[in-house]
C-alpha cells in the first residue's frame, strides 16, 4: 500500500481463537518498546477498536472493505499510518470469512465491496500486509499444523507469514505442535 507504514494483520481460522487478546498484547508490547503503532480493525466492529485505542494510545482505524470505497480505504490507511512505525490490524471472523460468498444463500447476491466481500483475506491482498495466524490449539496438535498449512496455501496473494498457537496445554503439547510445523 503506497504511502503507508508496514503492516501486520492478526487473523484466525474462526472467531473465538484469541485474536483480540493477542492483538492487544502485541500493541502494548510494541508501544512499551517505544514503537509508534497505528491500529486497525477489519470489518464493521466498533467494540474492539475501543480496546485497540486504549492499548495503543491513539484512535483505531476501522477498515470495512465491503462498505467503503477503495480510495477511502487507501486514504484512511495513509493518513492513520503517516507517523507510525507499523500498523497492527486485527481481522474479522475467520481469515476467509466476509459478507458471504457472492451468489450463495445468505451471501451478498453478487454485490461486492471495495475489497471483495470484506474478509480479512481481502484486506491482506489489498494492502499487501502479511498475516499472523492465531490458532486455538486446544485439543489438537498435528491437526493445528495442518490448519496453518491449508490456510497458507488457500489463496494466492495472501501471505500467512507465521502462526501463533493459543491454548497450549504445556511443554509436551508445544513440542508436538513444533514438530508438526517443522
Short mmCIF file of N, CA and C in Angstrom, two decimals:
data_model
loop_
_atom_site.label_atom_id
_atom_site.label_comp_id
_atom_site.label_asym_id
_atom_site.label_seq_id
_atom_site.Cartn_x
_atom_site.Cartn_y
_atom_site.Cartn_z
N UNK A 1 0.85 -1.16 0.00
CA UNK A 1 0.00 0.00 0.00
C UNK A 1 0.90 1.22 0.00
N UNK A 2 0.74 2.06 -0.97
CA UNK A 2 1.59 3.25 -1.11
C UNK A 2 1.37 4.22 0.04
N UNK A 3 2.43 4.90 0.42
CA UNK A 3 2.37 5.95 1.44
C UNK A 3 1.86 5.49 2.79
N UNK A 4 2.14 4.27 3.16
CA UNK A 4 1.72 3.83 4.49
C UNK A 4 2.86 3.07 5.16
N UNK A 5 2.75 2.98 6.47
CA UNK A 5 3.73 2.21 7.24
C UNK A 5 3.55 0.73 6.93
N UNK A 6 4.56 -0.07 7.19
CA UNK A 6 4.36 -1.51 7.03
C UNK A 6 3.29 -1.99 8.00
N UNK A 7 2.64 -3.07 7.64
CA UNK A 7 1.57 -3.57 8.48
C UNK A 7 1.64 -5.06 8.72
N UNK A 8 0.90 -5.50 9.71
CA UNK A 8 0.76 -6.91 10.05
C UNK A 8 -0.69 -7.12 10.43
N UNK A 9 -1.29 -8.16 9.87
CA UNK A 9 -2.68 -8.50 10.18
C UNK A 9 -2.70 -9.74 11.05
N UNK A 10 -3.41 -9.67 12.18
CA UNK A 10 -3.63 -10.84 13.01
C UNK A 10 -4.99 -11.41 12.64
N UNK A 11 -5.00 -12.65 12.20
CA UNK A 11 -6.22 -13.31 11.76
C UNK A 11 -6.29 -14.68 12.41
N UNK A 12 -7.38 -15.38 12.18
CA UNK A 12 -7.56 -16.70 12.78
C UNK A 12 -8.44 -17.55 11.87
N UNK A 13 -8.46 -18.86 12.10
CA UNK A 13 -9.37 -19.71 11.34
C UNK A 13 -10.84 -19.43 11.66
N UNK A 14 -11.12 -18.91 12.86
CA UNK A 14 -12.50 -18.67 13.27
C UNK A 14 -12.54 -17.65 14.40
N UNK A 15 -13.71 -17.11 14.62
CA UNK A 15 -13.91 -16.25 15.79
C UNK A 15 -13.67 -17.07 17.05
N UNK A 16 -13.29 -16.41 18.13
CA UNK A 16 -13.09 -17.10 19.39
C UNK A 16 -11.73 -17.76 19.53
N UNK A 17 -10.82 -17.46 18.61
CA UNK A 17 -9.48 -18.07 18.64
C UNK A 17 -8.48 -17.30 19.50
N UNK A 18 -8.86 -16.10 19.93
CA UNK A 18 -7.97 -15.29 20.76
C UNK A 18 -7.32 -14.13 20.04
N UNK A 19 -7.84 -13.78 18.85
CA UNK A 19 -7.26 -12.68 18.07
C UNK A 19 -7.17 -11.38 18.85
N UNK A 20 -8.25 -11.01 19.52
CA UNK A 20 -8.28 -9.71 20.20
C UNK A 20 -7.26 -9.65 21.33
N UNK A 21 -7.20 -10.67 22.16
CA UNK A 21 -6.25 -10.67 23.28
C UNK A 21 -4.81 -10.62 22.77
N UNK A 22 -4.50 -11.42 21.76
CA UNK A 22 -3.14 -11.44 21.21
C UNK A 22 -2.83 -10.10 20.54
N UNK A 23 -3.79 -9.54 19.82
CA UNK A 23 -3.59 -8.23 19.17
C UNK A 23 -3.30 -7.16 20.21
N UNK A 24 -4.08 -7.13 21.28
CA UNK A 24 -3.87 -6.13 22.33
C UNK A 24 -2.51 -6.30 23.00
N UNK A 25 -2.11 -7.53 23.25
CA UNK A 25 -0.80 -7.79 23.86
C UNK A 25 0.32 -7.31 22.95
N UNK A 26 0.20 -7.56 21.65
CA UNK A 26 1.22 -7.13 20.70
C UNK A 26 1.29 -5.60 20.62
N UNK A 27 0.13 -4.96 20.57
CA UNK A 27 0.10 -3.49 20.53
C UNK A 27 0.80 -2.92 21.76
N UNK A 28 0.43 -3.42 22.95
CA UNK A 28 1.04 -2.91 24.20
C UNK A 28 2.54 -3.16 24.22
N UNK A 29 2.97 -4.35 23.79
CA UNK A 29 4.40 -4.67 23.80
C UNK A 29 5.18 -3.73 22.89
N UNK A 30 4.64 -3.45 21.72
CA UNK A 30 5.33 -2.55 20.79
C UNK A 30 5.37 -1.12 21.33
N UNK A 31 4.25 -0.66 21.89
CA UNK A 31 4.20 0.69 22.46
C UNK A 31 5.19 0.81 23.61
N UNK A 32 5.26 -0.19 24.46
CA UNK A 32 6.20 -0.17 25.59
C UNK A 32 7.66 -0.16 25.13
N UNK A 33 7.90 -0.63 23.93
CA UNK A 33 9.25 -0.61 23.38
C UNK A 33 9.51 0.67 22.58
N UNK A 34 8.60 1.62 22.69
CA UNK A 34 8.79 2.92 22.05
C UNK A 34 8.38 2.99 20.59
N UNK A 35 7.69 1.98 20.09
CA UNK A 35 7.25 2.00 18.70
C UNK A 35 5.98 2.84 18.57
N UNK A 36 5.87 3.51 17.45
CA UNK A 36 4.65 4.26 17.14
C UNK A 36 3.74 3.32 16.35
N UNK A 37 2.67 2.89 17.00
CA UNK A 37 1.80 1.86 16.44
C UNK A 37 0.46 2.46 16.04
N UNK A 38 0.12 2.31 14.77
CA UNK A 38 -1.23 2.62 14.31
C UNK A 38 -2.00 1.31 14.37
N UNK A 39 -3.26 1.38 14.79
CA UNK A 39 -4.05 0.15 14.91
C UNK A 39 -5.26 0.22 13.99
N UNK A 40 -5.71 -0.96 13.58
CA UNK A 40 -6.88 -1.04 12.71
C UNK A 40 -7.67 -2.30 13.05
N UNK A 41 -8.96 -2.23 12.82
CA UNK A 41 -9.85 -3.39 12.95
C UNK A 41 -10.53 -3.56 11.62
N UNK A 42 -10.44 -4.74 11.06
CA UNK A 42 -11.07 -5.04 9.79
C UNK A 42 -12.51 -5.45 10.04
N UNK A 43 -13.42 -4.89 9.26
CA UNK A 43 -14.83 -5.22 9.37
C UNK A 43 -15.59 -4.18 10.17
N UNK A 44 -16.89 -4.34 10.22
CA UNK A 44 -17.76 -3.35 10.88
C UNK A 44 -17.88 -3.58 12.38
N UNK A 45 -16.76 -3.55 13.08
CA UNK A 45 -16.73 -3.78 14.52
C UNK A 45 -16.43 -2.47 15.21
N UNK A 46 -17.19 -2.15 16.25
CA UNK A 46 -16.96 -0.88 16.94
C UNK A 46 -16.62 -1.08 18.41
N UNK A 47 -16.48 -2.33 18.84
CA UNK A 47 -16.09 -2.62 20.22
C UNK A 47 -14.58 -2.81 20.30
N UNK A 48 -14.03 -3.73 19.50
CA UNK A 48 -12.59 -3.98 19.53
C UNK A 48 -11.76 -2.73 19.25
N UNK A 49 -12.18 -1.83 18.34
CA UNK A 49 -11.39 -0.62 18.12
C UNK A 49 -11.21 0.23 19.39
N UNK A 50 -12.17 0.19 20.30
CA UNK A 50 -12.01 0.93 21.56
C UNK A 50 -10.90 0.31 22.40
N UNK A 51 -10.80 -1.02 22.39
CA UNK A 51 -9.72 -1.69 23.10
C UNK A 51 -8.36 -1.37 22.46
N UNK A 52 -8.33 -1.38 21.12
CA UNK A 52 -7.10 -1.05 20.40
C UNK A 52 -6.63 0.36 20.75
N UNK A 53 -7.57 1.29 20.79
CA UNK A 53 -7.23 2.69 21.11
C UNK A 53 -6.66 2.78 22.52
N UNK A 54 -7.25 2.06 23.46
CA UNK A 54 -6.74 2.08 24.83
C UNK A 54 -5.34 1.46 24.90
N UNK A 55 -5.11 0.38 24.19
CA UNK A 55 -3.81 -0.29 24.22
C UNK A 55 -2.73 0.52 23.51
N UNK A 56 -3.11 1.18 22.42
CA UNK A 56 -2.13 1.89 21.60
C UNK A 56 -1.99 3.36 21.89
N UNK A 57 -2.94 3.92 22.64
CA UNK A 57 -2.87 5.33 22.99
C UNK A 57 -3.23 6.27 21.86
N UNK A 58 -3.89 5.75 20.83
CA UNK A 58 -4.35 6.60 19.73
C UNK A 58 -5.56 5.95 19.08
N UNK A 59 -6.30 6.73 18.32
CA UNK A 59 -7.52 6.23 17.69
C UNK A 59 -7.22 5.01 16.82
N UNK A 60 -8.18 4.12 16.75
CA UNK A 60 -8.07 2.92 15.92
C UNK A 60 -8.86 3.14 14.63
N UNK A 61 -8.31 2.72 13.54
CA UNK A 61 -8.95 2.84 12.24
C UNK A 61 -9.84 1.62 11.99
N UNK A 62 -11.07 1.87 11.58
CA UNK A 62 -11.98 0.78 11.23
C UNK A 62 -11.96 0.63 9.71
N UNK A 63 -11.57 -0.53 9.22
CA UNK A 63 -11.47 -0.80 7.78
C UNK A 63 -12.56 -1.77 7.36
N UNK A 64 -13.59 -1.26 6.74
CA UNK A 64 -14.69 -2.09 6.28
C UNK A 64 -14.61 -2.19 4.76
N UNK A 65 -13.92 -3.21 4.29
CA UNK A 65 -13.68 -3.39 2.87
C UNK A 65 -14.91 -3.72 2.06
N UNK A 66 -16.00 -4.04 2.70
CA UNK A 66 -17.23 -4.29 1.97
C UNK A 66 -18.02 -3.00 1.78
N UNK A 67 -18.02 -2.14 2.79
CA UNK A 67 -18.84 -0.93 2.74
C UNK A 67 -18.10 0.32 2.26
N UNK A 68 -16.78 0.34 2.35
CA UNK A 68 -16.01 1.53 1.98
C UNK A 68 -15.41 1.39 0.58
N UNK A 69 -15.26 2.51 -0.09
CA UNK A 69 -14.67 2.52 -1.43
C UNK A 69 -13.14 2.41 -1.34
N UNK A 70 -12.50 1.89 -2.40
CA UNK A 70 -11.04 1.72 -2.38
C UNK A 70 -10.28 3.02 -2.10
N UNK A 71 -10.68 4.12 -2.70
CA UNK A 71 -9.97 5.39 -2.49
C UNK A 71 -10.06 5.82 -1.03
N UNK A 72 -11.22 5.60 -0.40
CA UNK A 72 -11.38 5.96 1.01
C UNK A 72 -10.49 5.08 1.88
N UNK A 73 -10.49 3.78 1.62
CA UNK A 73 -9.64 2.86 2.38
C UNK A 73 -8.17 3.24 2.25
N UNK A 74 -7.72 3.47 1.02
CA UNK A 74 -6.32 3.83 0.80
C UNK A 74 -5.97 5.13 1.51
N UNK A 75 -6.86 6.12 1.42
CA UNK A 75 -6.61 7.41 2.06
C UNK A 75 -6.58 7.31 3.58
N UNK A 76 -7.50 6.54 4.14
CA UNK A 76 -7.53 6.37 5.59
C UNK A 76 -6.27 5.67 6.10
N UNK A 77 -5.86 4.63 5.40
CA UNK A 77 -4.65 3.91 5.82
C UNK A 77 -3.44 4.84 5.75
N UNK A 78 -3.31 5.59 4.67
CA UNK A 78 -2.18 6.51 4.53
C UNK A 78 -2.20 7.57 5.63
N UNK A 79 -3.38 8.11 5.92
CA UNK A 79 -3.50 9.16 6.95
C UNK A 79 -3.18 8.61 8.34
N UNK A 80 -3.77 7.48 8.69
CA UNK A 80 -3.61 6.92 10.04
C UNK A 80 -2.20 6.39 10.29
N UNK A 81 -1.52 5.97 9.23
CA UNK A 81 -0.19 5.37 9.43
C UNK A 81 0.95 6.33 9.13
N UNK A 82 0.62 7.56 8.78
CA UNK A 82 1.63 8.53 8.36
C UNK A 82 2.79 8.65 9.36
N UNK A 83 2.50 8.73 10.64
CA UNK A 83 3.55 8.91 11.65
C UNK A 83 3.80 7.63 12.45
N UNK A 84 3.42 6.49 11.89
CA UNK A 84 3.56 5.22 12.61
C UNK A 84 4.76 4.44 12.08
N UNK A 85 5.31 3.61 12.96
CA UNK A 85 6.36 2.68 12.56
C UNK A 85 5.76 1.42 11.95
N UNK A 86 4.55 1.07 12.41
CA UNK A 86 3.88 -0.14 11.95
C UNK A 86 2.38 -0.01 12.18
N UNK A 87 1.61 -0.69 11.34
CA UNK A 87 0.16 -0.81 11.54
C UNK A 87 -0.11 -2.24 12.00
N UNK A 88 -0.80 -2.38 13.11
CA UNK A 88 -1.24 -3.68 13.59
C UNK A 88 -2.75 -3.73 13.38
N UNK A 89 -3.19 -4.66 12.54
CA UNK A 89 -4.61 -4.77 12.20
C UNK A 89 -5.15 -6.11 12.68
N UNK A 90 -6.31 -6.06 13.30
CA UNK A 90 -6.99 -7.29 13.74
C UNK A 90 -8.07 -7.65 12.73
N UNK A 91 -8.08 -8.91 12.33
CA UNK A 91 -9.06 -9.38 11.36
C UNK A 91 -10.44 -9.56 11.97
N UNK A 92 -11.36 -9.94 11.10
CA UNK A 92 -12.74 -10.18 11.48
C UNK A 92 -13.06 -11.66 11.23
N UNK A 93 -13.79 -12.28 12.10
CA UNK A 93 -14.19 -13.69 11.98
C UNK A 93 -12.99 -14.56 11.60
N UNK A 94 -13.19 -15.51 10.68
CA UNK A 94 -12.10 -16.31 10.15
C UNK A 94 -11.44 -15.58 9.00
N UNK A 95 -10.20 -15.91 8.70
CA UNK A 95 -9.42 -15.20 7.68
C UNK A 95 -10.16 -15.04 6.36
N UNK A 96 -10.86 -16.06 5.91
CA UNK A 96 -11.50 -16.03 4.60
C UNK A 96 -13.00 -15.72 4.67
N UNK A 97 -13.51 -15.37 5.84
CA UNK A 97 -14.94 -15.11 6.00
C UNK A 97 -15.25 -13.63 5.81
N UNK A 98 -16.30 -13.36 5.05
CA UNK A 98 -16.71 -11.98 4.82
C UNK A 98 -18.22 -11.88 4.85
N UNK A 99 -18.77 -11.06 3.98
CA UNK A 99 -20.21 -10.84 3.95
C UNK A 99 -20.96 -12.06 3.42
N UNK A 100 -20.28 -13.03 2.88
CA UNK A 100 -20.90 -14.23 2.35
C UNK A 100 -20.43 -14.44 0.93
N UNK A 101 -20.43 -15.66 0.48
CA UNK A 101 -20.00 -15.93 -0.88
C UNK A 101 -21.00 -15.35 -1.86
N UNK A 102 -20.52 -14.57 -2.80
CA UNK A 102 -21.38 -13.91 -3.78
C UNK A 102 -22.25 -14.95 -4.48
N UNK A 103 -23.55 -14.69 -4.49
CA UNK A 103 -24.48 -15.55 -5.20
C UNK A 103 -24.98 -16.74 -4.40
N UNK A 104 -24.42 -17.02 -3.24
CA UNK A 104 -24.89 -18.14 -2.44
C UNK A 104 -25.95 -17.70 -1.46
N UNK A 105 -26.74 -18.64 -0.98
CA UNK A 105 -27.76 -18.34 0.01
C UNK A 105 -27.13 -17.67 1.21
N UNK A 106 -27.68 -16.55 1.61
CA UNK A 106 -27.13 -15.81 2.74
C UNK A 106 -25.95 -14.95 2.36
N UNK A 107 -25.54 -15.00 1.10
CA UNK A 107 -24.41 -14.21 0.64
C UNK A 107 -24.85 -12.83 0.19
N UNK A 108 -23.96 -12.16 -0.51
CA UNK A 108 -24.22 -10.78 -0.92
C UNK A 108 -24.97 -10.70 -2.24
N UNK A 109 -25.33 -11.84 -2.80
CA UNK A 109 -26.06 -11.83 -4.06
C UNK A 109 -25.25 -11.26 -5.21
N UNK A 110 -23.94 -11.38 -5.13
CA UNK A 110 -23.08 -10.88 -6.19
C UNK A 110 -22.62 -9.45 -5.97
N UNK A 111 -23.09 -8.80 -4.91
CA UNK A 111 -22.68 -7.42 -4.63
C UNK A 111 -21.39 -7.47 -3.83
N UNK A 112 -20.33 -6.91 -4.41
CA UNK A 112 -19.04 -6.93 -3.76
C UNK A 112 -18.62 -5.52 -3.39
N UNK A 113 -17.87 -5.40 -2.31
CA UNK A 113 -17.36 -4.11 -1.89
C UNK A 113 -15.98 -3.85 -2.47
N UNK A 114 -15.33 -2.83 -1.95
CA UNK A 114 -14.01 -2.44 -2.44
C UNK A 114 -13.01 -3.57 -2.33
N UNK A 115 -13.08 -4.33 -1.25
CA UNK A 115 -12.16 -5.44 -1.03
C UNK A 115 -12.94 -6.74 -1.11
N UNK A 116 -13.66 -6.96 -2.18
CA UNK A 116 -14.42 -8.18 -2.33
C UNK A 116 -15.57 -8.24 -1.35
N UNK A 117 -15.59 -9.27 -0.53
CA UNK A 117 -16.69 -9.46 0.41
C UNK A 117 -16.36 -8.97 1.81
N UNK A 118 -15.28 -8.25 1.95
CA UNK A 118 -14.93 -7.66 3.24
C UNK A 118 -14.21 -8.59 4.18
N UNK A 119 -13.66 -9.68 3.67
CA UNK A 119 -12.94 -10.61 4.54
C UNK A 119 -11.57 -10.06 4.91
N UNK A 120 -10.99 -10.65 5.93
CA UNK A 120 -9.63 -10.29 6.32
C UNK A 120 -8.66 -10.64 5.20
N UNK A 121 -8.90 -11.75 4.51
CA UNK A 121 -8.05 -12.12 3.37
C UNK A 121 -8.11 -11.06 2.28
N UNK A 122 -9.30 -10.52 2.03
CA UNK A 122 -9.43 -9.44 1.04
C UNK A 122 -8.58 -8.24 1.45
N UNK A 123 -8.58 -7.91 2.75
CA UNK A 123 -7.78 -6.79 3.25
C UNK A 123 -6.29 -7.09 3.10
N UNK A 124 -5.88 -8.31 3.41
CA UNK A 124 -4.47 -8.68 3.28
C UNK A 124 -4.01 -8.59 1.83
N UNK A 125 -4.85 -9.06 0.91
CA UNK A 125 -4.50 -8.99 -0.51
C UNK A 125 -4.42 -7.54 -0.99
N UNK A 126 -5.35 -6.71 -0.54
CA UNK A 126 -5.39 -5.31 -0.97
C UNK A 126 -4.23 -4.48 -0.42
N UNK A 127 -3.84 -4.74 0.83
CA UNK A 127 -2.79 -3.95 1.47
C UNK A 127 -1.39 -4.52 1.24
N UNK A 128 -1.33 -5.83 0.99
CA UNK A 128 -0.04 -6.49 0.89
C UNK A 128 0.57 -6.83 2.24
N UNK A 129 -0.19 -6.59 3.32
CA UNK A 129 0.32 -6.87 4.66
C UNK A 129 0.29 -8.37 4.93
N UNK A 130 1.34 -8.93 5.52
CA UNK A 130 1.34 -10.35 5.86
C UNK A 130 0.39 -10.63 7.03
N UNK A 131 0.05 -11.91 7.14
CA UNK A 131 -0.89 -12.37 8.16
C UNK A 131 -0.16 -13.22 9.19
N UNK A 132 -0.42 -12.94 10.46
CA UNK A 132 -0.02 -13.82 11.56
C UNK A 132 -1.29 -14.56 11.97
N UNK A 133 -1.31 -15.87 11.77
CA UNK A 133 -2.50 -16.67 12.05
C UNK A 133 -2.51 -17.09 13.52
N UNK A 134 -3.55 -16.70 14.24
CA UNK A 134 -3.73 -17.07 15.65
C UNK A 134 -4.60 -18.33 15.68
N UNK A 135 -4.04 -19.43 16.14
CA UNK A 135 -4.73 -20.71 16.09
C UNK A 135 -5.00 -21.21 17.51
N UNK A 136 -6.26 -21.54 17.78
CA UNK A 136 -6.64 -22.16 19.05
C UNK A 136 -6.22 -23.63 18.96
N UNK A 137 -5.15 -23.98 19.66
CA UNK A 137 -4.60 -25.34 19.58
C UNK A 137 -5.17 -26.27 20.64
N UNK A 138 -6.14 -25.81 21.41
CA UNK A 138 -6.74 -26.67 22.42
C UNK A 138 -7.30 -27.93 21.80
N UNK A 139 -6.88 -29.10 22.30
CA UNK A 139 -7.41 -30.37 21.83
C UNK A 139 -6.85 -30.84 20.51
N UNK A 140 -5.77 -30.25 20.04
CA UNK A 140 -5.18 -30.68 18.77
C UNK A 140 -3.68 -30.38 18.77
N UNK A 141 -2.95 -31.02 17.90
CA UNK A 141 -1.51 -30.76 17.77
C UNK A 141 -1.16 -30.76 16.28
N UNK A 142 -0.96 -31.95 15.69
CA UNK A 142 -0.64 -32.03 14.27
C UNK A 142 -1.77 -31.44 13.42
N UNK A 143 -2.99 -31.58 13.88
CA UNK A 143 -4.12 -31.00 13.14
C UNK A 143 -4.04 -29.49 13.09
N UNK A 144 -3.55 -28.88 14.16
CA UNK A 144 -3.38 -27.42 14.16
C UNK A 144 -2.35 -27.01 13.12
N UNK A 145 -1.29 -27.79 12.98
CA UNK A 145 -0.28 -27.51 11.96
C UNK A 145 -0.87 -27.66 10.56
N UNK A 146 -1.73 -28.65 10.38
CA UNK A 146 -2.38 -28.85 9.08
C UNK A 146 -3.30 -27.68 8.74
N UNK A 147 -3.96 -27.13 9.74
CA UNK A 147 -4.81 -25.95 9.52
C UNK A 147 -3.95 -24.80 9.00
N UNK A 148 -2.82 -24.57 9.63
CA UNK A 148 -1.92 -23.50 9.19
C UNK A 148 -1.47 -23.73 7.75
N UNK A 149 -1.06 -24.96 7.44
CA UNK A 149 -0.61 -25.28 6.08
C UNK A 149 -1.71 -25.03 5.06
N UNK A 150 -2.92 -25.43 5.38
CA UNK A 150 -4.04 -25.21 4.48
C UNK A 150 -4.35 -23.74 4.28
N UNK A 151 -4.33 -22.98 5.36
CA UNK A 151 -4.59 -21.54 5.27
C UNK A 151 -3.50 -20.85 4.46
N UNK A 152 -2.27 -21.29 4.62
CA UNK A 152 -1.15 -20.66 3.91
C UNK A 152 -1.25 -20.88 2.40
N UNK A 153 -1.86 -21.98 1.97
CA UNK A 153 -1.97 -22.29 0.54
C UNK A 153 -3.31 -21.91 -0.07
N UNK A 154 -4.27 -21.52 0.73
CA UNK A 154 -5.64 -21.39 0.25
C UNK A 154 -5.86 -20.29 -0.79
N UNK A 155 -5.18 -19.18 -0.66
CA UNK A 155 -5.44 -18.07 -1.58
C UNK A 155 -4.15 -17.37 -2.01
N UNK A 156 -3.95 -17.31 -3.31
CA UNK A 156 -2.83 -16.57 -3.88
C UNK A 156 -3.00 -15.10 -3.53
N UNK A 157 -1.91 -14.45 -3.17
CA UNK A 157 -1.97 -13.02 -2.83
C UNK A 157 -2.16 -12.74 -1.36
N UNK A 158 -2.35 -13.80 -0.57
CA UNK A 158 -2.46 -13.66 0.89
C UNK A 158 -1.28 -14.42 1.49
N UNK A 159 -0.41 -13.70 2.18
CA UNK A 159 0.79 -14.30 2.76
C UNK A 159 0.59 -14.58 4.25
N UNK A 160 0.50 -15.86 4.59
CA UNK A 160 0.48 -16.25 6.00
C UNK A 160 1.94 -16.39 6.40
N UNK A 161 2.44 -15.37 7.11
CA UNK A 161 3.86 -15.28 7.43
C UNK A 161 4.25 -16.10 8.65
N UNK A 162 3.27 -16.44 9.47
CA UNK A 162 3.57 -17.20 10.67
C UNK A 162 2.30 -17.57 11.40
N UNK A 163 2.47 -18.35 12.45
CA UNK A 163 1.33 -18.77 13.26
C UNK A 163 1.68 -18.64 14.73
N UNK A 164 0.70 -18.28 15.51
CA UNK A 164 0.82 -18.21 16.96
C UNK A 164 -0.24 -19.15 17.52
N UNK A 165 0.20 -20.14 18.28
CA UNK A 165 -0.73 -21.12 18.81
C UNK A 165 -1.16 -20.73 20.22
N UNK A 166 -2.45 -20.65 20.41
CA UNK A 166 -3.08 -20.25 21.66
C UNK A 166 -3.61 -21.50 22.37
N UNK A 167 -3.74 -21.42 23.68
CA UNK A 167 -4.26 -22.52 24.49
C UNK A 167 -3.39 -23.77 24.41
N UNK A 168 -2.09 -23.57 24.56
CA UNK A 168 -1.14 -24.68 24.61
C UNK A 168 -1.23 -25.31 26.00
N UNK A 169 -1.36 -26.63 26.05
CA UNK A 169 -1.55 -27.32 27.31
C UNK A 169 -0.31 -27.49 28.16
N UNK A 170 0.85 -27.29 27.60
CA UNK A 170 2.09 -27.46 28.35
C UNK A 170 3.25 -27.71 27.40
N UNK A 171 4.44 -27.97 27.96
CA UNK A 171 5.63 -28.15 27.12
C UNK A 171 5.52 -29.31 26.12
N UNK A 172 4.93 -30.41 26.53
CA UNK A 172 4.79 -31.56 25.62
C UNK A 172 3.87 -31.21 24.46
N UNK A 173 2.77 -30.55 24.75
CA UNK A 173 1.84 -30.11 23.71
C UNK A 173 2.54 -29.16 22.75
N UNK A 174 3.31 -28.21 23.29
CA UNK A 174 4.04 -27.26 22.45
C UNK A 174 5.05 -27.98 21.56
N UNK A 175 5.74 -28.99 22.11
CA UNK A 175 6.72 -29.75 21.33
C UNK A 175 6.05 -30.53 20.20
N UNK A 176 4.87 -31.08 20.46
CA UNK A 176 4.14 -31.81 19.42
C UNK A 176 3.77 -30.89 18.27
N UNK A 177 3.31 -29.68 18.60
CA UNK A 177 2.94 -28.72 17.55
C UNK A 177 4.18 -28.27 16.79
N UNK A 178 5.26 -27.99 17.51
CA UNK A 178 6.50 -27.56 16.86
C UNK A 178 7.00 -28.64 15.89
N UNK A 179 6.93 -29.89 16.30
CA UNK A 179 7.37 -30.99 15.43
C UNK A 179 6.48 -31.08 14.19
N UNK A 180 5.19 -30.90 14.36
CA UNK A 180 4.26 -30.98 13.23
C UNK A 180 4.45 -29.80 12.27
N UNK A 181 4.88 -28.67 12.80
CA UNK A 181 5.10 -27.48 11.96
C UNK A 181 6.43 -27.54 11.21
N UNK A 182 7.36 -28.38 11.67
CA UNK A 182 8.71 -28.42 11.07
C UNK A 182 8.69 -28.99 9.67
#
